[in-house]
PDB file of C-alpha atoms and ligand atoms in Angstrom:
ATOM      1  CA  UNK A   1     -64.508 -47.464 -26.362  1.00 94.00           C
ATOM      2  CA  UNK A   2     -61.451 -47.880 -28.548  1.00 97.00           C
ATOM      3  CA  UNK A   3     -61.805 -49.693 -31.889  1.00 98.00           C
ATOM      4  CA  UNK A   4     -58.735 -51.810 -32.621  1.00 98.00           C
ATOM      5  CA  UNK A   5     -58.316 -53.226 -36.104  1.00 98.00           C
ATOM      6  CA  UNK A   6     -55.448 -55.562 -36.987  1.00 98.00           C
ATOM      7  CA  UNK A   7     -54.825 -57.918 -39.868  1.00 98.00           C
ATOM      8  CA  UNK A   8     -52.127 -58.772 -42.390  1.00 96.00           C
ATOM      9  CA  UNK A   9     -50.794 -56.040 -44.574  1.00 92.00           C
ATOM     10  CA  UNK A  10     -52.915 -56.062 -47.755  1.00 95.00           C
ATOM     11  CA  UNK A  11     -56.009 -57.468 -45.997  1.00 97.00           C
ATOM     12  CA  UNK A  12     -57.723 -54.146 -46.731  1.00 97.00           C
ATOM     13  CA  UNK A  13     -57.640 -52.414 -43.337  1.00 97.00           C
ATOM     14  CA  UNK A  14     -57.049 -48.954 -44.732  1.00 94.00           C
ATOM     15  CA  UNK A  15     -59.673 -49.344 -47.472  1.00 97.00           C
ATOM     16  CA  UNK A  16     -62.251 -50.616 -45.024  1.00 98.00           C
ATOM     17  CA  UNK A  17     -61.644 -48.095 -42.190  1.00 97.00           C
ATOM     18  CA  UNK A  18     -61.721 -45.124 -44.621  1.00 96.00           C
ATOM     19  CA  UNK A  19     -65.206 -46.151 -45.684  1.00 98.00           C
ATOM     20  CA  UNK A  20     -66.175 -46.943 -42.117  1.00 98.00           C
ATOM     21  CA  UNK A  21     -65.094 -43.477 -40.952  1.00 97.00           C
ATOM     22  CA  UNK A  22     -67.043 -41.861 -43.793  1.00 98.00           C
ATOM     23  CA  UNK A  23     -70.157 -43.633 -42.480  1.00 98.00           C
ATOM     24  CA  UNK A  24     -69.418 -43.277 -38.751  1.00 98.00           C
ATOM     25  CA  UNK A  25     -68.219 -39.709 -38.041  1.00 96.00           C
ATOM     26  CA  UNK A  26     -67.908 -40.384 -34.292  1.00 97.00           C
ATOM     27  CA  UNK A  27     -64.729 -42.362 -35.079  1.00 98.00           C
ATOM     28  CA  UNK A  28     -61.404 -40.595 -34.959  1.00 97.00           C
ATOM     29  CA  UNK A  29     -58.378 -42.142 -36.696  1.00 96.00           C
ATOM     30  CA  UNK A  30     -55.353 -42.536 -34.500  1.00 96.00           C
ATOM     31  CA  UNK A  31     -52.482 -41.259 -36.665  1.00 97.00           C
ATOM     32  CA  UNK A  32     -49.479 -43.409 -35.787  1.00 98.00           C
ATOM     33  CA  UNK A  33     -45.890 -42.316 -35.646  1.00 98.00           C
ATOM     34  CA  UNK A  34     -43.498 -44.277 -37.827  1.00 98.00           C
ATOM     35  CA  UNK A  35     -39.870 -44.390 -39.033  1.00 98.00           C
ATOM     36  CA  UNK A  36     -41.110 -45.798 -42.378  1.00 94.00           C
ATOM     37  CA  UNK A  37     -40.591 -43.384 -45.243  1.00 94.00           C
ATOM     38  CA  UNK A  38     -43.786 -41.994 -46.793  1.00 94.00           C
ATOM     39  CA  UNK A  39     -45.271 -43.796 -49.814  1.00 88.00           C
ATOM     40  CA  UNK A  40     -46.332 -41.778 -52.830  1.00 85.00           C
ATOM     41  CA  UNK A  41     -49.434 -39.823 -51.913  1.00 90.00           C
ATOM     42  CA  UNK A  42     -49.068 -40.192 -48.158  1.00 92.00           C
ATOM     43  CA  UNK A  43     -49.234 -37.021 -46.147  1.00 96.00           C
ATOM     44  CA  UNK A  44     -47.366 -36.255 -42.924  1.00 97.00           C
ATOM     45  CA  UNK A  45     -49.797 -35.829 -40.068  1.00 96.00           C
ATOM     46  CA  UNK A  46     -52.654 -37.418 -42.043  1.00 94.00           C
ATOM     47  CA  UNK A  47     -51.559 -40.979 -42.825  1.00 93.00           C
ATOM     48  CA  UNK A  48     -48.720 -41.091 -40.323  1.00 96.00           C
ATOM     49  CA  UNK A  49     -46.417 -38.780 -38.377  1.00 98.00           C
ATOM     50  CA  UNK A  50     -43.206 -39.548 -40.235  1.00 98.00           C
ATOM     51  CA  UNK A  51     -40.111 -39.284 -37.996  1.00 98.00           C
ATOM     52  CA  UNK A  52     -36.540 -40.419 -38.018  1.00 98.00           C
ATOM     53  CA  UNK A  53     -35.129 -43.084 -35.696  1.00 98.00           C
ATOM     54  CA  UNK A  54     -33.636 -40.490 -33.338  1.00 98.00           C
ATOM     55  CA  UNK A  55     -37.026 -38.795 -32.810  1.00 98.00           C
ATOM     56  CA  UNK A  56     -38.733 -42.179 -32.315  1.00 98.00           C
ATOM     57  CA  UNK A  57     -36.124 -43.095 -29.684  1.00 98.00           C
ATOM     58  CA  UNK A  58     -36.714 -39.766 -27.887  1.00 98.00           C
ATOM     59  CA  UNK A  59     -40.470 -40.408 -27.817  1.00 98.00           C
ATOM     60  CA  UNK A  60     -39.874 -43.877 -26.423  1.00 98.00           C
ATOM     61  CA  UNK A  61     -37.702 -42.435 -23.676  1.00 98.00           C
ATOM     62  CA  UNK A  62     -40.546 -40.014 -22.821  1.00 98.00           C
ATOM     63  CA  UNK A  63     -42.967 -43.004 -22.508  1.00 98.00           C
ATOM     64  CA  UNK A  64     -45.072 -41.257 -25.168  1.00 98.00           C
ATOM     65  CA  UNK A  65     -46.391 -44.506 -26.675  1.00 98.00           C
ATOM     66  CA  UNK A  66     -49.456 -46.418 -25.610  1.00 97.00           C
ATOM     67  CA  UNK A  67     -47.936 -49.253 -27.662  1.00 98.00           C
ATOM     68  CA  UNK A  68     -45.256 -49.594 -30.238  1.00 98.00           C
ATOM     69  CA  UNK A  69     -43.691 -52.324 -32.369  1.00 98.00           C
ATOM     70  CA  UNK A  70     -41.208 -53.053 -35.091  1.00 95.00           C
ATOM     71  CA  UNK A  71     -43.080 -54.179 -38.198  1.00 89.00           C
ATOM     72  CA  UNK A  72     -41.508 -55.189 -41.511  1.00 81.00           C
ATOM     73  CA  UNK A  73     -38.211 -53.613 -40.309  1.00 87.00           C
ATOM     74  CA  UNK A  74     -39.698 -50.222 -39.355  1.00 94.00           C
ATOM     75  CA  UNK A  75     -41.002 -48.825 -36.051  1.00 98.00           C
ATOM     76  CA  UNK A  76     -44.571 -47.825 -35.503  1.00 97.00           C
ATOM     77  CA  UNK A  77     -46.252 -46.429 -32.372  1.00 98.00           C
ATOM     78  CA  UNK A  78     -49.485 -44.992 -31.039  1.00 98.00           C
ATOM     79  CA  UNK A  79     -49.044 -41.754 -29.027  1.00 98.00           C
ATOM     80  CA  UNK A  80     -50.924 -41.746 -25.711  1.00 97.00           C
ATOM     81  CA  UNK A  81     -51.704 -38.038 -26.051  1.00 96.00           C
ATOM     82  CA  UNK A  82     -53.374 -38.478 -29.460  1.00 96.00           C
ATOM     83  CA  UNK A  83     -55.713 -41.210 -28.125  1.00 96.00           C
ATOM     84  CA  UNK A  84     -56.457 -39.166 -25.000  1.00 96.00           C
ATOM     85  CA  UNK A  85     -57.269 -36.028 -27.063  1.00 96.00           C
ATOM     86  CA  UNK A  86     -59.752 -37.971 -29.211  1.00 97.00           C
ATOM     87  CA  UNK A  87     -61.421 -39.467 -26.115  1.00 95.00           C
ATOM     88  CA  UNK A  88     -61.643 -35.987 -24.523  1.00 96.00           C
ATOM     89  CA  UNK A  89     -63.342 -34.743 -27.677  1.00 97.00           C
ATOM     90  CA  UNK A  90     -65.932 -37.549 -27.317  1.00 95.00           C
ATOM     91  CA  UNK A  91     -64.724 -39.519 -30.316  1.00 97.00           C
ATOM     92  CA  UNK A  92     -64.031 -43.213 -30.545  1.00 97.00           C
ATOM     93  CA  UNK A  93     -60.347 -43.765 -31.406  1.00 98.00           C
ATOM     94  CA  UNK A  94     -59.759 -46.169 -34.266  1.00 98.00           C
ATOM     95  CA  UNK A  95     -56.407 -47.861 -34.094  1.00 98.00           C
ATOM     96  CA  UNK A  96     -55.035 -49.656 -37.214  1.00 97.00           C
ATOM     97  CA  UNK A  97     -52.063 -51.367 -35.637  1.00 97.00           C
ATOM     98  CA  UNK A  98     -50.175 -54.640 -36.000  1.00 96.00           C
ATOM     99  CA  UNK A  99     -50.721 -57.694 -33.826  1.00 97.00           C
ATOM    100  CA  UNK A 100     -47.808 -57.020 -31.492  1.00 97.00           C
ATOM    101  CA  UNK A 101     -49.224 -53.560 -30.733  1.00 97.00           C
ATOM    102  CA  UNK A 102     -52.748 -55.005 -30.593  1.00 98.00           C
ATOM    103  CA  UNK A 103     -51.730 -57.450 -27.854  1.00 97.00           C
ATOM    104  CA  UNK A 104     -50.084 -54.615 -25.882  1.00 97.00           C
ATOM    105  CA  UNK A 105     -53.280 -52.523 -26.042  1.00 97.00           C
ATOM    106  CA  UNK A 106     -55.502 -55.529 -25.154  1.00 96.00           C
ATOM    107  CA  UNK A 107     -53.306 -56.222 -22.140  1.00 94.00           C
ATOM    108  CA  UNK A 108     -53.145 -52.623 -20.952  1.00 93.00           C
ATOM    109  CA  UNK A 109     -56.596 -51.217 -21.791  1.00 86.00           C
ATOM    110  CA  UNK A 110     -58.740 -54.395 -21.474  1.00 80.00           C
ATOM    111  CA  UNK A 111     -62.432 -53.670 -21.319  1.00 83.00           C
ATOM    112  CA  UNK A 112     -62.253 -50.427 -23.249  1.00 90.00           C
ATOM    113  CA  UNK A 113     -61.101 -52.253 -26.379  1.00 96.00           C
ATOM    114  CA  UNK A 114     -63.330 -53.571 -29.159  1.00 98.00           C
ATOM    115  CA  UNK A 115     -60.924 -55.743 -31.160  1.00 98.00           C
ATOM    116  CA  UNK A 116     -61.400 -56.810 -34.756  1.00 98.00           C
ATOM    117  CA  UNK A 117     -59.119 -59.015 -36.829  1.00 98.00           C
ATOM    118  CA  UNK A 118     -59.572 -58.380 -40.543  1.00 98.00           C
ATOM    119  CA  UNK A 119     -58.918 -61.402 -42.770  1.00 98.00           C
ATOM    120  CA  UNK A 120     -58.478 -61.452 -46.519  1.00 98.00           C
ATOM    121  CA  UNK A 121     -60.684 -64.105 -48.126  1.00 98.00           C
ATOM    122  CA  UNK A 122     -57.709 -66.323 -49.113  1.00 98.00           C
ATOM    123  CA  UNK A 123     -53.899 -66.328 -49.259  1.00 97.00           C
ATOM    124  CA  UNK A 124     -54.204 -65.883 -53.088  1.00 97.00           C
ATOM    125  CA  UNK A 125     -56.364 -62.813 -52.626  1.00 98.00           C
ATOM    126  CA  UNK A 126     -53.869 -61.386 -50.104  1.00 97.00           C
ATOM    127  CA  UNK A 127     -51.010 -61.766 -52.543  1.00 97.00           C
ATOM    128  CA  UNK A 128     -53.022 -60.318 -55.395  1.00 97.00           C
ATOM    129  CA  UNK A 129     -54.000 -57.317 -53.277  1.00 97.00           C
ATOM    130  CA  UNK A 130     -50.437 -56.672 -52.164  1.00 96.00           C
ATOM    131  CA  UNK A 131     -49.202 -56.853 -55.734  1.00 95.00           C
ATOM    132  CA  UNK A 132     -52.150 -54.902 -57.091  1.00 95.00           C
ATOM    133  CA  UNK A 133     -51.641 -52.080 -54.583  1.00 90.00           C
ATOM    134  CA  UNK A 134     -48.385 -51.389 -56.333  1.00 87.00           C
ATOM    135  CA  UNK A 135     -46.781 -49.701 -53.340  1.00 83.00           C
ATOM    136  CA  UNK A 136     -44.263 -52.385 -52.332  1.00 85.00           C
ATOM    137  CA  UNK A 137     -41.314 -53.982 -54.134  1.00 90.00           C
ATOM    138  CA  UNK A 138     -41.480 -57.714 -54.928  1.00 93.00           C
ATOM    139  CA  UNK A 139     -39.171 -58.233 -51.954  1.00 93.00           C
ATOM    140  CA  UNK A 140     -41.369 -56.255 -49.640  1.00 89.00           C
ATOM    141  CA  UNK A 141     -44.451 -58.175 -50.814  1.00 93.00           C
ATOM    142  CA  UNK A 142     -42.673 -61.460 -50.064  1.00 94.00           C
ATOM    143  CA  UNK A 143     -41.771 -60.236 -46.538  1.00 91.00           C
ATOM    144  CA  UNK A 144     -45.311 -59.100 -45.906  1.00 91.00           C
ATOM    145  CA  UNK A 145     -46.733 -62.495 -47.067  1.00 95.00           C
ATOM    146  CA  UNK A 146     -44.307 -64.346 -44.847  1.00 94.00           C
ATOM    147  CA  UNK A 147     -45.182 -62.159 -41.840  1.00 93.00           C
ATOM    148  CA  UNK A 148     -48.899 -62.625 -42.558  1.00 96.00           C
ATOM    149  CA  UNK A 149     -48.615 -66.353 -41.744  1.00 96.00           C
ATOM    150  CA  UNK A 150     -47.282 -65.434 -38.311  1.00 96.00           C
ATOM    151  CA  UNK A 151     -49.750 -62.556 -37.773  1.00 96.00           C
ATOM    152  CA  UNK A 152     -52.866 -64.679 -38.246  1.00 97.00           C
ATOM    153  CA  UNK A 153     -51.681 -66.773 -35.304  1.00 97.00           C
ATOM    154  CA  UNK A 154     -52.686 -63.818 -33.096  1.00 98.00           C
ATOM    155  CA  UNK A 155     -56.263 -63.689 -34.352  1.00 98.00           C
ATOM    156  CA  UNK A 156     -57.350 -65.752 -31.348  1.00 97.00           C
ATOM    157  CA  UNK A 157     -56.810 -62.717 -29.151  1.00 97.00           C
ATOM    158  CA  UNK A 158     -59.365 -60.625 -31.052  1.00 98.00           C
ATOM    159  CA  UNK A 159     -63.122 -60.509 -30.181  1.00 97.00           C
ATOM    160  CA  UNK A 160     -64.398 -60.234 -33.707  1.00 98.00           C
ATOM    161  CA  UNK A 161     -63.291 -61.760 -37.006  1.00 98.00           C
ATOM    162  CA  UNK A 162     -64.303 -59.996 -40.212  1.00 98.00           C
ATOM    163  CA  UNK A 163     -63.431 -61.427 -43.644  1.00 98.00           C
ATOM    164  CA  UNK A 164     -62.903 -58.594 -46.152  1.00 98.00           C
ATOM    165  CA  UNK A 165     -64.297 -60.406 -49.190  1.00 98.00           C
ATOM    166  CA  UNK A 166     -66.159 -57.311 -50.391  1.00 98.00           C
ATOM    167  CA  UNK A 167     -65.615 -53.805 -49.033  1.00 98.00           C
ATOM    168  CA  UNK A 168     -69.255 -52.848 -48.565  1.00 98.00           C
ATOM    169  CA  UNK A 169     -70.181 -55.980 -46.588  1.00 98.00           C
ATOM    170  CA  UNK A 170     -66.996 -55.853 -44.501  1.00 98.00           C
ATOM    171  CA  UNK A 171     -67.851 -52.230 -43.539  1.00 98.00           C
ATOM    172  CA  UNK A 172     -71.453 -53.154 -42.816  1.00 98.00           C
ATOM    173  CA  UNK A 173     -70.249 -55.883 -40.412  1.00 98.00           C
ATOM    174  CA  UNK A 174     -67.960 -53.379 -38.699  1.00 98.00           C
ATOM    175  CA  UNK A 175     -70.903 -50.985 -38.368  1.00 98.00           C
ATOM    176  CA  UNK A 176     -72.960 -53.786 -36.834  1.00 98.00           C
ATOM    177  CA  UNK A 177     -70.176 -54.483 -34.334  1.00 98.00           C
ATOM    178  CA  UNK A 178     -69.994 -50.814 -33.311  1.00 98.00           C
ATOM    179  CA  UNK A 179     -73.783 -50.594 -32.978  1.00 97.00           C
ATOM    180  CA  UNK A 180     -73.962 -53.704 -30.798  1.00 97.00           C
ATOM    181  CA  UNK A 181     -71.037 -52.622 -28.678  1.00 97.00           C
ATOM    182  CA  UNK A 182     -72.603 -49.233 -28.060  1.00 95.00           C
ATOM    183  CA  UNK A 183     -75.598 -51.081 -26.515  1.00 96.00           C
ATOM    184  CA  UNK A 184     -73.533 -53.118 -24.034  1.00 95.00           C
ATOM    185  CA  UNK A 185     -74.701 -52.680 -20.478  1.00 94.00           C
ATOM    186  CA  UNK A 186     -71.164 -51.927 -19.347  1.00 90.00           C
ATOM    187  CA  UNK A 187     -71.049 -48.816 -21.591  1.00 89.00           C
ATOM    188  CA  UNK A 188     -73.815 -47.098 -19.664  1.00 91.00           C
ATOM    189  CA  UNK A 189     -72.489 -45.087 -16.674  1.00 90.00           C
ATOM    190  CA  UNK A 190     -75.995 -45.132 -15.158  1.00 94.00           C
ATOM    191  CA  UNK A 191     -79.181 -47.044 -16.146  1.00 95.00           C
ATOM    192  CA  UNK A 192     -81.310 -45.071 -18.664  1.00 95.00           C
ATOM    193  CA  UNK A 193     -84.134 -44.996 -16.040  1.00 95.00           C
ATOM    194  CA  UNK A 194     -83.436 -44.392 -12.359  1.00 83.00           C
TER     195      UNK A 194
HETATM  196  P1  LIG B   1     -53.990 -52.812 -45.578  1.00 96.03           P
HETATM  197  O1  LIG B   1     -54.346 -51.447 -45.091  1.00 96.03           O
HETATM  198  O2  LIG B   1     -54.620 -53.893 -44.821  1.00 96.03           O
HETATM  199  O3  LIG B   1     -52.520 -52.994 -45.820  1.00 96.03           O
HETATM  200  P2  LIG B   1     -55.192 -51.840 -48.113  1.00 96.03           P
HETATM  201  O4  LIG B   1     -56.454 -51.168 -47.653  1.00 96.03           O
HETATM  202  O5  LIG B   1     -54.049 -50.964 -48.547  1.00 96.03           O
HETATM  203  O6  LIG B   1     -54.667 -52.948 -47.039  1.00 96.03           O
HETATM  204  O7  LIG B   1     -55.621 -52.794 -49.329  1.00 96.03           O
HETATM  205  C1  LIG B   1     -54.682 -53.542 -50.089  1.00 96.03           C
HETATM  206  C2  LIG B   1     -55.169 -53.540 -51.553  1.00 96.03           C
HETATM  207  O8  LIG B   1     -56.330 -54.346 -51.644  1.00 96.03           O
HETATM  208  C3  LIG B   1     -55.537 -52.164 -52.055  1.00 96.03           C
HETATM  209  O9  LIG B   1     -55.102 -52.085 -53.419  1.00 96.03           O
HETATM  210  C4  LIG B   1     -57.067 -52.157 -52.013  1.00 96.03           C
HETATM  211  O10 LIG B   1     -57.645 -51.366 -53.005  1.00 96.03           O
HETATM  212  C5  LIG B   1     -57.405 -53.629 -52.223  1.00 96.03           C
HETATM  213  N1  LIG B   1     -58.624 -54.076 -51.517  1.00 96.03           N
HETATM  214  C6  LIG B   1     -59.000 -53.778 -50.253  1.00 96.03           C
HETATM  215  N2  LIG B   1     -60.167 -54.386 -49.963  1.00 96.03           N
HETATM  216  C7  LIG B   1     -60.536 -55.103 -51.044  1.00 96.03           C
HETATM  217  C8  LIG B   1     -61.654 -55.958 -51.351  1.00 96.03           C
HETATM  218  N3  LIG B   1     -62.615 -56.202 -50.472  1.00 96.03           N
HETATM  219  N4  LIG B   1     -61.706 -56.495 -52.561  1.00 96.03           N
HETATM  220  C9  LIG B   1     -60.714 -56.265 -53.449  1.00 96.03           C
HETATM  221  N5  LIG B   1     -59.640 -55.490 -53.244  1.00 96.03           N
HETATM  222  C10 LIG B   1     -59.562 -54.923 -52.044  1.00 96.03           C
HETATM  223  P1  LIG B   2     -47.908 -49.927 -43.422  1.00 96.03           P
HETATM  224  O1  LIG B   2     -46.410 -49.699 -43.506  1.00 96.03           O
HETATM  225  O2  LIG B   2     -48.376 -50.874 -44.524  1.00 96.03           O
HETATM  226  O3  LIG B   2     -48.654 -48.612 -43.419  1.00 96.03           O
HETATM  227  O4  LIG B   2     -48.216 -50.620 -42.060  1.00 96.03           O
HETATM  228  C1  LIG B   2     -47.560 -51.790 -41.746  1.00 96.03           C
HETATM  229  C2  LIG B   2     -48.122 -52.385 -40.501  1.00 96.03           C
HETATM  230  O5  LIG B   2     -47.899 -51.533 -39.370  1.00 96.03           O
HETATM  231  C3  LIG B   2     -49.673 -52.610 -40.535  1.00 96.03           C
HETATM  232  O6  LIG B   2     -49.918 -53.909 -40.047  1.00 96.03           O
HETATM  233  C4  LIG B   2     -50.211 -51.545 -39.612  1.00 96.03           C
HETATM  234  O7  LIG B   2     -51.397 -52.009 -38.992  1.00 96.03           O
HETATM  235  C5  LIG B   2     -49.071 -51.438 -38.630  1.00 96.03           C
HETATM  236  N1  LIG B   2     -49.105 -50.206 -37.870  1.00 96.03           N
HETATM  237  C6  LIG B   2     -49.451 -48.960 -38.270  1.00 96.03           C
HETATM  238  N2  LIG B   2     -49.365 -48.073 -37.279  1.00 96.03           N
HETATM  239  C7  LIG B   2     -48.997 -48.811 -36.142  1.00 96.03           C
HETATM  240  C8  LIG B   2     -48.776 -48.439 -34.803  1.00 96.03           C
HETATM  241  O8  LIG B   2     -48.922 -47.316 -34.354  1.00 96.03           O
HETATM  242  N3  LIG B   2     -48.397 -49.445 -33.942  1.00 96.03           N
HETATM  243  C9  LIG B   2     -48.248 -50.743 -34.382  1.00 96.03           C
HETATM  244  N4  LIG B   2     -47.923 -51.654 -33.476  1.00 96.03           N
HETATM  245  N5  LIG B   2     -48.466 -51.078 -35.648  1.00 96.03           N
HETATM  246  C10 LIG B   2     -48.830 -50.126 -36.516  1.00 96.03           C
END
């Protein structure tokens, strides 16, 4: 199983998955590789692997990415080897990636993917969260809001829709999704009784 979470920037993906991971230690966060410069407080190798454009291009040439996309003018990608290492260690990879990457993963990994689109409760709440986060310039907030209108058009591709009105209840709903998915018949390699 791979847990894929997408949603507009500011919807609360990072807030929600940090709490989800605290409660569900079998999840492993897939640390993406990006050309975006680190924000204050972000750590290389923890939040992202921060690289320059030349390194990203080399990785592309090596077919190192399970998916990649250009988002808000920067490149982001998921390394195949990072996902494979988590799976080999028996963990469920959690991918926080944009809709373009989400569609690539849904098309290439199909049945393995449990896909969740995280919505903010309203456009007003999204704008307030982006401004309140204080990490993006007014111009960047405007770009992210404009892109959000386009991103929600991809929500139809995702199996589950979760509205992040309140963190605790959004996380609870994600836990319920994981629990139900773990009981799917297809996830058993053999029946519990032979
Ligand atoms: P994303 O990862 O989707 O870009 P973040 O997790 O960074 O979003 O959240 C954006 C801002 O919204 C942060 O300041 C965060 O504290 C706040 N936030 C997240 N979830 C909620 C919520 N349910 N209610 C109120 N504020 C929230
Ligand atoms: P941010 O710059 O705010 O951390 O992320 C911007 C957007 O890039 C978010 O929508 C996030 O989900 C997305 N993103 C982060 N990592 C990846 C990745 O590896 N691949 C893709 N396609 N998108 C990513």
